[in-house]
Coordinates of C-alpha atoms in Angstrom, one line a residue:
M1257 CA 9.1 4.7 5.2
A1258 CA 10.4 7.9 5.5
G1259 CA 13.5 7.3 3.9
L1260 CA 12.1 6.4 1.1
M1261 CA 10.3 9.5 0.1
N1262 CA 13.1 12.0 0.5
G1263 CA 16.5 11.8 -0.8
E1264 CA 18.8 10.4 -3.7
H1265 CA 18.2 6.5 -4.0
V1266 CA 21.4 4.9 -5.8
D1267 CA 19.7 1.4 -5.9
I1268 CA 18.5 -1.5 -7.8
Y1269 CA 17.3 -4.6 -7.1
V1270 CA 19.2 -7.7 -8.6
N1271 CA 19.5 -11.1 -7.4
G1272 CA 17.6 -10.4 -4.2
K1273 CA 19.6 -7.6 -2.9
L1274 CA 19.8 -4.0 -3.1
R1275 CA 22.8 -3.2 -4.9
P1276 CA 24.4 0.6 -6.1
A1277 CA 23.0 1.1 -10.0
H1278 CA 26.0 1.2 -12.4
S1279 CA 24.6 4.6 -13.8
R1280 CA 25.0 7.5 -12.0
T1281 CA 22.5 9.5 -13.8
R1282 CA 19.5 10.3 -11.4
I1283 CA 15.7 11.0 -12.5
P1284 CA 13.8 13.6 -10.0
V1285 CA 10.6 12.3 -8.8
V1286 CA 7.9 15.5 -8.1
N1287 CA 4.8 15.5 -6.3
P1288 CA 1.9 16.5 -8.6
A1289 CA -0.1 17.7 -5.8
D1290 CA 2.3 20.5 -5.0
E1291 CA 4.9 20.5 -7.8
Q1292 CA 8.0 19.8 -5.2
E1293 CA 10.8 17.3 -5.9
F1294 CA 11.1 15.1 -3.1
A1295 CA 13.0 12.2 -4.0
L1296 CA 15.6 11.4 -6.9
I1297 CA 16.0 7.3 -8.8
P1298 CA 18.6 5.6 -10.4
D1299 CA 18.2 5.9 -14.9
G1300 CA 19.6 2.7 -15.3
D1301 CA 22.1 2.1 -18.3
K1302 CA 23.0 -0.9 -20.2
D1303 CA 25.2 -2.3 -17.1
D1304 CA 22.2 -2.3 -14.9
V1305 CA 19.7 -4.0 -17.1
C1306 CA 22.3 -6.4 -18.3
A1307 CA 23.2 -7.3 -14.7
A1308 CA 19.4 -7.5 -13.9
V1309 CA 18.7 -10.1 -17.0
E1310 CA 21.9 -12.4 -16.0
A1311 CA 20.6 -13.0 -12.9
A1312 CA 17.1 -13.5 -14.0
R1313 CA 18.9 -16.0 -16.4
E1314 CA 21.0 -17.5 -13.9
A1315 CA 17.7 -18.1 -11.8
F1316 CA 15.7 -19.9 -14.4
E1317 CA 18.1 -22.2 -15.3
K1318 CA 19.7 -22.8 -12.1
S1319 CA 17.7 -21.7 -8.8
G1320 CA 14.8 -24.6 -9.4
W1321 CA 12.0 -22.2 -9.8
P1322 CA 10.9 -23.4 -12.9
Q1323 CA 11.0 -26.7 -12.1
L1324 CA 9.0 -26.0 -8.8
P1325 CA 5.7 -27.9 -8.7
P1326 CA 2.9 -25.1 -9.6
S1327 CA 1.7 -25.8 -6.0
K1328 CA 4.9 -25.0 -4.5
R1329 CA 5.1 -21.3 -6.4
A1330 CA 1.5 -20.7 -5.2
N1331 CA 2.6 -20.6 -2.0
H1332 CA 5.0 -18.1 -2.8
L1333 CA 2.6 -15.9 -4.4
H1334 CA 0.3 -16.3 -1.3
K1335 CA 2.9 -15.3 1.1
L1336 CA 3.5 -12.3 -1.5
A1337 CA -0.1 -11.1 -1.5
R1338 CA 0.4 -11.3 2.5
A1339 CA 3.5 -9.0 2.3
I1340 CA 1.5 -6.8 0.1
E1341 CA -1.3 -6.3 2.5
K1342 CA 0.9 -5.8 5.2
R1343 CA 2.0 -2.5 3.3
A1344 CA -0.9 -1.4 2.3
E1345 CA -0.6 2.1 3.8
Q1346 CA 2.5 2.7 3.0
L1347 CA 2.5 1.8 -0.5
G1348 CA -0.7 4.3 -0.7
A1349 CA 1.4 7.0 0.5
I1350 CA 4.2 6.7 -1.1
V1351 CA 2.0 6.2 -5.1
T1352 CA -0.3 9.2 -4.1
A1353 CA 3.3 11.1 -3.4
Q1354 CA 4.2 10.3 -6.8
I1355 CA 1.0 10.4 -9.0
G1356 CA -1.7 12.3 -7.3
M1357 CA -3.9 9.6 -6.8
P1358 CA -6.3 10.1 -3.9
L1359 CA -4.9 8.2 -0.8
T1360 CA -7.9 6.4 0.2
I1361 CA -8.1 5.1 -3.5
S1362 CA -4.5 4.5 -3.2
V1363 CA -4.3 2.3 -0.3
L1364 CA -7.1 0.4 -1.5
S1365 CA -5.9 -0.3 -4.9
N1366 CA -2.1 -0.7 -4.5
G1367 CA -2.6 -2.2 -1.1
V1368 CA -5.6 -5.2 -1.2
G1369 CA -6.2 -4.5 -4.5
T1370 CA -3.0 -5.6 -5.7
S1371 CA -3.1 -8.7 -3.6
R1372 CA -5.8 -10.2 -4.7
Y1373 CA -4.3 -10.5 -8.1
Y1374 CA -1.4 -12.9 -6.4
D1375 CA -3.8 -15.1 -4.9
Y1376 CA -5.9 -15.5 -8.0
Y1377 CA -2.9 -16.6 -9.8
A1378 CA -1.6 -18.8 -7.0
E1379 CA -5.2 -20.5 -7.0
L1380 CA -4.6 -21.0 -11.2
A1381 CA -1.2 -22.2 -10.6
D1382 CA -2.6 -25.0 -7.9
Q1383 CA -4.8 -26.0 -10.9
L1384 CA -2.1 -25.9 -13.7
E1385 CA -1.6 -29.2 -15.3
V1386 CA 1.9 -29.4 -16.5
E1387 CA 1.5 -32.5 -18.6
S1388 CA -1.4 -33.8 -20.3
E1389 CA -2.3 -36.7 -22.7
R1390 CA -4.2 -36.5 -26.1
F1391 CA -5.2 -39.7 -28.3
G1392 CA -6.4 -39.4 -31.7
H1393 CA -5.6 -41.3 -35.2
G1394 CA -4.2 -43.8 -33.5
L1395 CA -1.5 -41.7 -31.6
R1396 CA -0.6 -40.5 -28.4
T1397 CA 1.0 -37.6 -27.4
I1398 CA 2.1 -35.9 -24.0
V1399 CA 1.6 -31.5 -24.5
R1400 CA 3.7 -30.1 -22.0
R1401 CA 3.2 -26.6 -20.7
E1402 CA 6.5 -24.8 -19.9
P1403 CA 7.7 -21.5 -18.6
V1404 CA 8.7 -19.1 -21.8
G1405 CA 11.8 -18.0 -19.6
V1406 CA 13.3 -14.4 -18.5
A1407 CA 10.3 -12.0 -19.3
G1408 CA 10.8 -8.2 -18.9
L1409 CA 7.7 -6.5 -17.3
I1410 CA 7.3 -3.1 -18.4
V1411 CA 5.1 -1.0 -16.2
P1412 CA 3.1 2.0 -16.4
W1413 CA 2.5 4.7 -13.8
N1414 CA -1.0 5.2 -13.4
G1415 CA -1.6 2.4 -10.7
P1416 CA 2.1 1.1 -10.6
Q1417 CA 1.8 -1.9 -7.9
G1418 CA -1.3 -3.2 -9.5
A1419 CA 0.3 -2.9 -13.2
I1420 CA 3.0 -5.2 -11.9
A1421 CA 0.9 -7.7 -10.1
W1422 CA -0.9 -8.2 -13.7
K1423 CA 2.4 -9.3 -15.1
L1424 CA 4.4 -10.5 -12.1
A1425 CA 1.6 -12.6 -10.9
P1426 CA 1.4 -15.2 -14.2
A1427 CA 4.5 -14.9 -14.7
L1428 CA 5.7 -16.3 -11.5
A1429 CA 2.9 -18.8 -11.4
A1430 CA 4.0 -20.0 -14.8
G1431 CA 7.7 -20.8 -13.7
C1432 CA 9.3 -17.5 -15.4
T1433 CA 11.9 -15.5 -14.0
T1434 CA 11.6 -11.4 -14.3
V1435 CA 13.2 -7.8 -15.2
I1436 CA 10.3 -5.4 -13.8
K1437 CA 11.3 -1.8 -15.1
P1438 CA 8.9 0.6 -13.5
S1439 CA 7.7 4.0 -14.5
P1440 CA 10.4 6.8 -13.9
E1441 CA 7.0 8.7 -12.2
A1442 CA 6.0 5.6 -10.0
S1443 CA 9.3 3.8 -8.7
L1444 CA 9.7 4.5 -4.9
D1445 CA 6.9 1.9 -4.3
S1446 CA 8.9 -0.6 -5.8
Y1447 CA 11.4 -0.5 -3.2
L1448 CA 8.3 -2.0 -0.8
L1449 CA 8.1 -4.3 -3.6
A1450 CA 11.6 -5.9 -2.8
E1451 CA 10.8 -5.9 1.0
A1452 CA 7.6 -8.2 0.1
L1453 CA 9.7 -10.3 -2.3
D1454 CA 12.3 -11.2 0.3
E1455 CA 9.7 -11.8 3.0
A1456 CA 7.6 -14.1 0.6
G1457 CA 10.9 -16.2 0.3
I1458 CA 11.3 -15.5 -3.3
P1459 CA 14.3 -17.2 -4.7
P1460 CA 17.2 -14.5 -5.3
G1461 CA 17.1 -13.7 -9.1
V1462 CA 13.7 -14.6 -9.9
V1463 CA 12.3 -10.9 -9.7
N1464 CA 15.0 -8.0 -10.5
I1465 CA 13.9 -4.5 -10.5
V1466 CA 15.8 -1.9 -12.7
F1467 CA 14.7 2.1 -12.7
G1468 CA 14.8 4.1 -14.9
G1469 CA 13.4 6.4 -18.0
R1470 CA 12.4 5.4 -21.9
E1471 CA 15.9 4.6 -22.8
T1472 CA 16.1 1.9 -19.9
G1473 CA 13.1 0.1 -21.1
S1474 CA 13.9 -0.1 -24.7
L1475 CA 17.5 -1.5 -23.4
L1476 CA 15.4 -3.8 -21.6
A1477 CA 12.8 -4.5 -24.6
C1478 CA 15.6 -5.1 -26.7
H1479 CA 18.0 -7.2 -24.9
P1480 CA 18.7 -10.8 -26.4
G1481 CA 18.3 -12.5 -22.8
V1482 CA 14.7 -11.4 -22.8
D1483 CA 12.5 -14.3 -23.8
K1484 CA 9.2 -12.5 -23.5
V1485 CA 8.6 -9.0 -22.8
S1486 CA 5.3 -7.7 -21.3
F1487 CA 4.2 -4.3 -21.7
T1488 CA 1.7 -1.1 -20.8
G1489 CA 1.8 1.6 -22.3
S1490 CA 1.4 4.3 -25.2
T1491 CA 0.3 3.2 -28.4
R1492 CA 3.4 4.9 -30.3
A1493 CA 5.9 3.2 -27.5
G1494 CA 4.3 0.0 -28.0
R1495 CA 5.2 -0.3 -31.9
Q1496 CA 8.5 0.0 -30.8
V1497 CA 8.6 -2.5 -28.1
A1498 CA 6.9 -4.8 -30.8
L1499 CA 9.9 -3.9 -33.5
A1500 CA 12.6 -4.5 -31.0
C1501 CA 11.0 -8.1 -30.2
A1502 CA 10.2 -8.9 -33.8
E1503 CA 14.0 -8.6 -34.2
R1504 CA 14.4 -12.0 -32.2
F1505 CA 10.5 -13.4 -32.4
A1506 CA 10.8 -12.8 -28.4
R1507 CA 7.2 -13.6 -27.2
L1508 CA 5.3 -10.2 -26.7
T1509 CA 2.0 -8.6 -24.7
L1510 CA 1.0 -4.9 -25.4
E1511 CA -1.5 -3.3 -23.3
L1512 CA -1.9 0.4 -25.2
G1513 CA -3.8 3.3 -25.4
G1514 CA -7.6 3.6 -25.8
K1515 CA -10.4 5.6 -26.9
S1516 CA -13.6 3.9 -25.7
G1517 CA -16.9 4.7 -26.0
A1518 CA -20.2 4.7 -24.0
L1519 CA -23.0 3.8 -26.2
L1520 CA -25.9 4.8 -25.0
L1521 CA -29.1 3.5 -27.1
D1522 CA -32.1 5.5 -27.5
D1523 CA -33.9 3.1 -24.8
A1524 CA -30.9 3.6 -22.0
D1525 CA -31.9 4.3 -18.5
L1526 CA -30.0 7.3 -17.5
N1527 CA -30.6 6.7 -13.9
T1528 CA -28.3 3.5 -14.4
F1529 CA -26.1 5.5 -16.3
L1530 CA -25.3 8.6 -14.9
P1531 CA -23.6 7.6 -11.4
L1532 CA -21.1 5.7 -13.3
V1533 CA -20.0 8.8 -15.2
A1534 CA -17.4 9.6 -12.6
S1535 CA -16.2 5.8 -12.1
T1536 CA -16.1 5.1 -15.7
C1537 CA -15.5 8.1 -17.9
I1538 CA -12.8 9.7 -15.7
P1539 CA -11.1 7.5 -13.7
F1540 CA -8.1 8.7 -12.2
S1541 CA -8.7 12.0 -13.6
G1542 CA -9.1 10.7 -16.9
Q1543 CA -5.6 8.9 -16.7
I1544 CA -6.7 5.3 -17.2
C1545 CA -6.4 3.7 -20.6
H1546 CA -9.7 1.8 -21.1
A1547 CA -12.0 4.9 -19.7
L1548 CA -14.8 5.5 -21.5
T1549 CA -13.9 9.2 -22.3
R1550 CA -16.5 9.3 -25.6
V1551 CA -20.4 9.1 -25.1
I1552 CA -21.9 8.3 -28.2
A1553 CA -25.7 9.9 -27.4
P1554 CA -29.0 9.3 -29.6
R1555 CA -30.1 12.9 -31.2
A1556 CA -33.2 12.8 -29.7
R1557 CA -31.9 12.8 -26.2
Y1558 CA -28.9 14.7 -26.6
E1559 CA -29.9 17.8 -24.8
E1560 CA -30.6 15.2 -21.3
V1561 CA -27.9 13.6 -21.8
V1562 CA -25.4 16.4 -21.7
D1563 CA -27.0 18.3 -18.7
G1564 CA -26.5 14.8 -16.9
I1565 CA -23.4 14.4 -17.1
A1566 CA -22.6 18.2 -17.2
A1567 CA -24.0 17.9 -13.6
K1568 CA -22.5 14.6 -12.3
I1569 CA -19.2 16.4 -13.8
A1570 CA -19.5 19.7 -12.2
G1571 CA -20.3 18.2 -8.9
L1572 CA -17.1 16.6 -8.7
V1573 CA -14.3 17.5 -5.9
V1574 CA -11.1 18.4 -7.3
G1575 CA -8.7 18.7 -4.5
H1576 CA -5.7 17.8 -2.6
P1577 CA -5.1 13.9 -3.1
L1578 CA -4.7 13.5 1.2
D1579 CA -7.7 15.5 1.5
P1580 CA -10.7 12.7 2.0
A1581 CA -13.1 14.5 0.1
T1582 CA -11.3 14.8 -3.0
Q1583 CA -12.6 12.8 -5.8
V1584 CA -10.6 14.1 -8.5
G1585 CA -6.9 14.9 -7.9
P1586 CA -4.2 16.4 -9.8
L1587 CA -2.3 15.1 -13.7
V1588 CA 1.1 13.5 -12.9
A1589 CA 2.9 16.2 -14.7
R1590 CA 3.0 19.3 -16.0
R1591 CA 3.6 17.6 -19.4
Q1592 CA 0.7 15.9 -19.1
R1593 CA -1.5 19.0 -17.7
D1594 CA -0.1 20.8 -20.5
R1595 CA -1.1 18.4 -23.3
V1596 CA -4.5 18.0 -21.6
E1597 CA -4.8 21.9 -21.8
E1598 CA -3.9 21.8 -25.7
Y1599 CA -6.5 19.1 -26.4
I1600 CA -9.1 21.3 -24.8
A1601 CA -8.1 24.0 -26.6
S1602 CA -8.4 22.2 -29.8
G1603 CA -11.7 21.1 -29.0
C1604 CA -12.4 24.4 -28.9
R1605 CA -11.0 25.7 -32.5
E1606 CA -12.3 22.7 -34.0
G1607 CA -16.4 24.0 -32.7
A1608 CA -16.9 21.6 -29.8
R1609 CA -18.2 23.4 -26.8
V1610 CA -17.4 23.5 -23.5
V1611 CA -20.3 22.8 -21.3
T1612 CA -18.5 22.6 -17.7
G1613 CA -14.7 22.8 -16.8
G1614 CA -12.3 23.3 -19.7
G1615 CA -9.7 25.5 -17.2
R1616 CA -7.7 25.3 -13.9
P1617 CA -9.6 25.0 -10.9
E1618 CA -9.4 28.4 -8.8
G1619 CA -7.5 27.9 -5.3
L1620 CA -5.3 25.2 -6.7
D1621 CA -2.4 27.5 -7.7
A1622 CA 0.4 25.2 -7.2
G1623 CA -0.3 21.1 -8.5
Y1624 CA -0.9 20.1 -11.9
Y1625 CA -4.8 20.4 -11.6
I1626 CA -7.4 20.7 -14.0
Q1627 CA -10.7 20.9 -14.0
P1628 CA -13.0 17.8 -15.3
T1629 CA -14.4 19.1 -19.1
V1630 CA -17.4 18.1 -20.4
F1631 CA -17.6 18.9 -24.6
R1632 CA -20.8 18.8 -26.5
D1633 CA -21.8 19.3 -30.3
V1634 CA -18.6 16.8 -30.7
D1635 CA -18.1 15.6 -34.3
S1636 CA -16.5 11.7 -34.6
A1637 CA -13.7 13.4 -36.8
M1638 CA -12.4 16.2 -34.2
S1639 CA -9.0 15.5 -32.6
I1640 CA -10.8 15.1 -29.1
A1641 CA -12.9 12.2 -30.3
Q1642 CA -9.9 10.5 -31.9
Q1643 CA -6.9 10.6 -29.9
E1644 CA -6.3 9.4 -26.5
I1645 CA -6.1 12.7 -24.4
F1646 CA -5.3 11.0 -20.9
G1647 CA -7.1 13.6 -18.7
P1648 CA -10.6 14.3 -17.2
V1649 CA -12.3 15.0 -20.7
I1650 CA -15.3 14.0 -22.0
S1651 CA -16.8 14.1 -25.5
V1652 CA -20.3 13.8 -26.1
I1653 CA -20.9 12.8 -29.6
P1654 CA -24.7 12.8 -30.9
Y1655 CA -26.1 9.9 -33.5
D1656 CA -29.3 9.6 -35.5
N1657 CA -29.6 5.4 -35.7
D1658 CA -27.9 2.4 -34.6
E1659 CA -25.7 1.5 -37.4
E1660 CA -24.1 5.4 -37.3
A1661 CA -23.6 4.9 -33.2
L1662 CA -22.1 1.7 -34.1
A1663 CA -20.1 3.5 -37.1
I1664 CA -18.8 6.4 -34.4
C1665 CA -18.0 3.5 -32.1
N1666 CA -15.7 1.6 -33.6
G1667 CA -14.4 4.8 -35.8
T1668 CA -10.9 5.3 -33.9
T1669 CA -7.3 3.4 -34.4
Y1670 CA -8.3 2.0 -30.9
G1671 CA -10.4 -0.8 -29.4
L1672 CA -9.8 -1.4 -26.0
G1673 CA -13.1 -1.2 -24.5
G1674 CA -16.6 0.0 -24.7
A1675 CA -20.1 -0.1 -23.0
V1676 CA -23.5 -0.4 -24.1
F1677 CA -26.6 1.2 -22.5
T1678 CA -29.8 -0.1 -23.0
S1679 CA -33.0 -1.2 -21.3
N1680 CA -33.2 -4.2 -23.9
P1681 CA -30.4 -6.6 -22.6
Q1682 CA -31.0 -8.8 -26.0
R1683 CA -30.5 -5.5 -27.8
G1684 CA -27.5 -4.7 -25.7
M1685 CA -25.9 -7.9 -26.3
A1686 CA -26.7 -8.0 -30.1
I1687 CA -25.0 -4.7 -30.3
A1688 CA -22.0 -5.5 -28.1
R1689 CA -21.1 -8.4 -30.1
R1690 CA -20.4 -5.5 -32.9
I1691 CA -18.3 -3.6 -31.1
A1692 CA -14.6 -3.9 -32.1
A1693 CA -13.3 -3.5 -28.8
G1694 CA -11.5 -6.1 -26.1
V1695 CA -14.0 -5.7 -23.7
V1696 CA -17.5 -4.3 -23.8
G1697 CA -19.9 -3.8 -20.8
I1698 CA -23.8 -4.0 -20.8
N1699 CA -25.4 -1.3 -18.5
R1700 CA -21.9 -1.7 -16.7
Y1701 CA -18.2 -1.3 -17.2
T1702 CA -15.4 -2.9 -15.2
L1703 CA -12.8 -5.3 -15.0
H1704 CA -13.1 -8.9 -14.0
I1705 CA -9.9 -10.6 -12.9
D1706 CA -11.2 -13.8 -14.4
A1707 CA -12.0 -12.4 -17.4
P1708 CA -9.3 -11.6 -20.5
F1709 CA -8.2 -8.0 -21.3
G1710 CA -6.6 -6.2 -24.0
G1711 CA -7.4 -4.5 -26.8
V1712 CA -7.3 -4.9 -30.7
K1713 CA -6.6 -2.7 -33.5
G1714 CA -4.2 0.1 -31.8
S1715 CA -4.7 -1.0 -28.5
G1716 CA -2.1 -3.7 -28.3
L1717 CA -1.8 -7.4 -28.7
G1718 CA -2.3 -10.4 -26.4
R1719 CA -4.7 -10.6 -23.3
E1720 CA -3.9 -10.0 -19.7
L1721 CA -6.0 -11.1 -16.7
G1722 CA -7.7 -14.7 -16.2
P1723 CA -6.0 -17.7 -17.3
E1724 CA -5.2 -15.9 -20.7
G1725 CA -2.8 -14.1 -18.8
L1726 CA -0.8 -16.9 -17.6
A1727 CA -1.3 -18.7 -21.0
T1728 CA 0.9 -15.6 -22.6
F1729 CA 4.1 -17.0 -20.2
L1730 CA 3.9 -20.6 -21.2
E1731 CA 5.3 -22.2 -24.0
T1732 CA 3.3 -25.4 -25.3
K1733 CA 5.6 -28.2 -26.1
S1734 CA 4.3 -31.8 -27.7
I1735 CA 6.6 -35.2 -27.0
L1736 CA 5.9 -37.9 -28.9
P1737 CA 6.4 -40.7 -26.6
P1738 CA 7.5 -44.0 -27.8
S1739 CA 4.5 -46.7 -28.9

């Protein structure tokens, strides 16, 4: 692993082998905990993308992977899960060095937390019915489900191996071949993924990995040899990917930004909500798309809600991601810290008040650290209440009645997640059904591997996880046999 953590990396992974990238341009990898550059990765060009797509196309047509019985593909997925688990410590250390995720979380989320997605889709592959018969109106039809083809998987930096697994596991289960384009901030861990793929016996060309920045991702999304694109990233970038796919009617899944709300009804039990604030409102320093960064609180209980949230957030330990005591690490990059600081300044300019945080922590002079911040007196029209900040900033917004609360909750261009906190489950269900979001929790908020995840409005198209995540990599064909 020492070699991955230092120096210039020149290879991409194509057709089952590491090979030098055609591009000679390199992207620096910077440790956000100390601002030190420690590695370089290739910034893939058109030739690199074309080589990877051509390898995936060749494998789709000639490797036999799409024709394997799903149960055989499942065996490879289980092997891949074990190979990932074996590398959990290495993956965690590399991810932490790249993006500043606290090490204890990183090892879990990029090791065992990732392997379970491969196991899950292996189980779904075992159950996959490729052909079924339908009878009706005197006719018989065979309905066949086939892999969509070559899938381009463009993934973000915040939890890189998990993000890859959400896409790669169902794509492989379906019988697709793939090209992965990791984020430039978190690419080094994918060299270990390549090792795991080899160990699992995935045939050459079925999975290819091209490193690079935004232009590399654009080249992949636009490539005529890519039949399906699965993209996770910002809403702005998602629009560009959608336009590129529309040109050739390529299949598309978009998991984009969010501005999710935690809606506390007037009968909410704060002893249920407050212990969840750190993990649901600012997980991974708020750099999670479905974080509940808006807390919508009844005006009659506003003071106790604000005080309770502030106490929880002020008590979090901000520190170096290798320190086991750390609960909040650095932001991923200088640009991200600058962005968060500008949002904090805009909140103050627009009339909101900082209750806790709002600046850089003392004693951490190097690294892209920012104090977890809570704003009160937030109006729903303010920038901090409308725009995705992607940092540890919580806006507490007051309301007077349920209808106003719902209007605030639904009053953004996003619709990824949300949660309702109440002592009345039936009332909570009624409110949850009216929230315009893809995932809504009641007195809890988490993602479930069996349940589809995705958003509405500006938060994306399509769903990942669950059987729905597998279905997005399958095409349906109707065959009318002779009578």
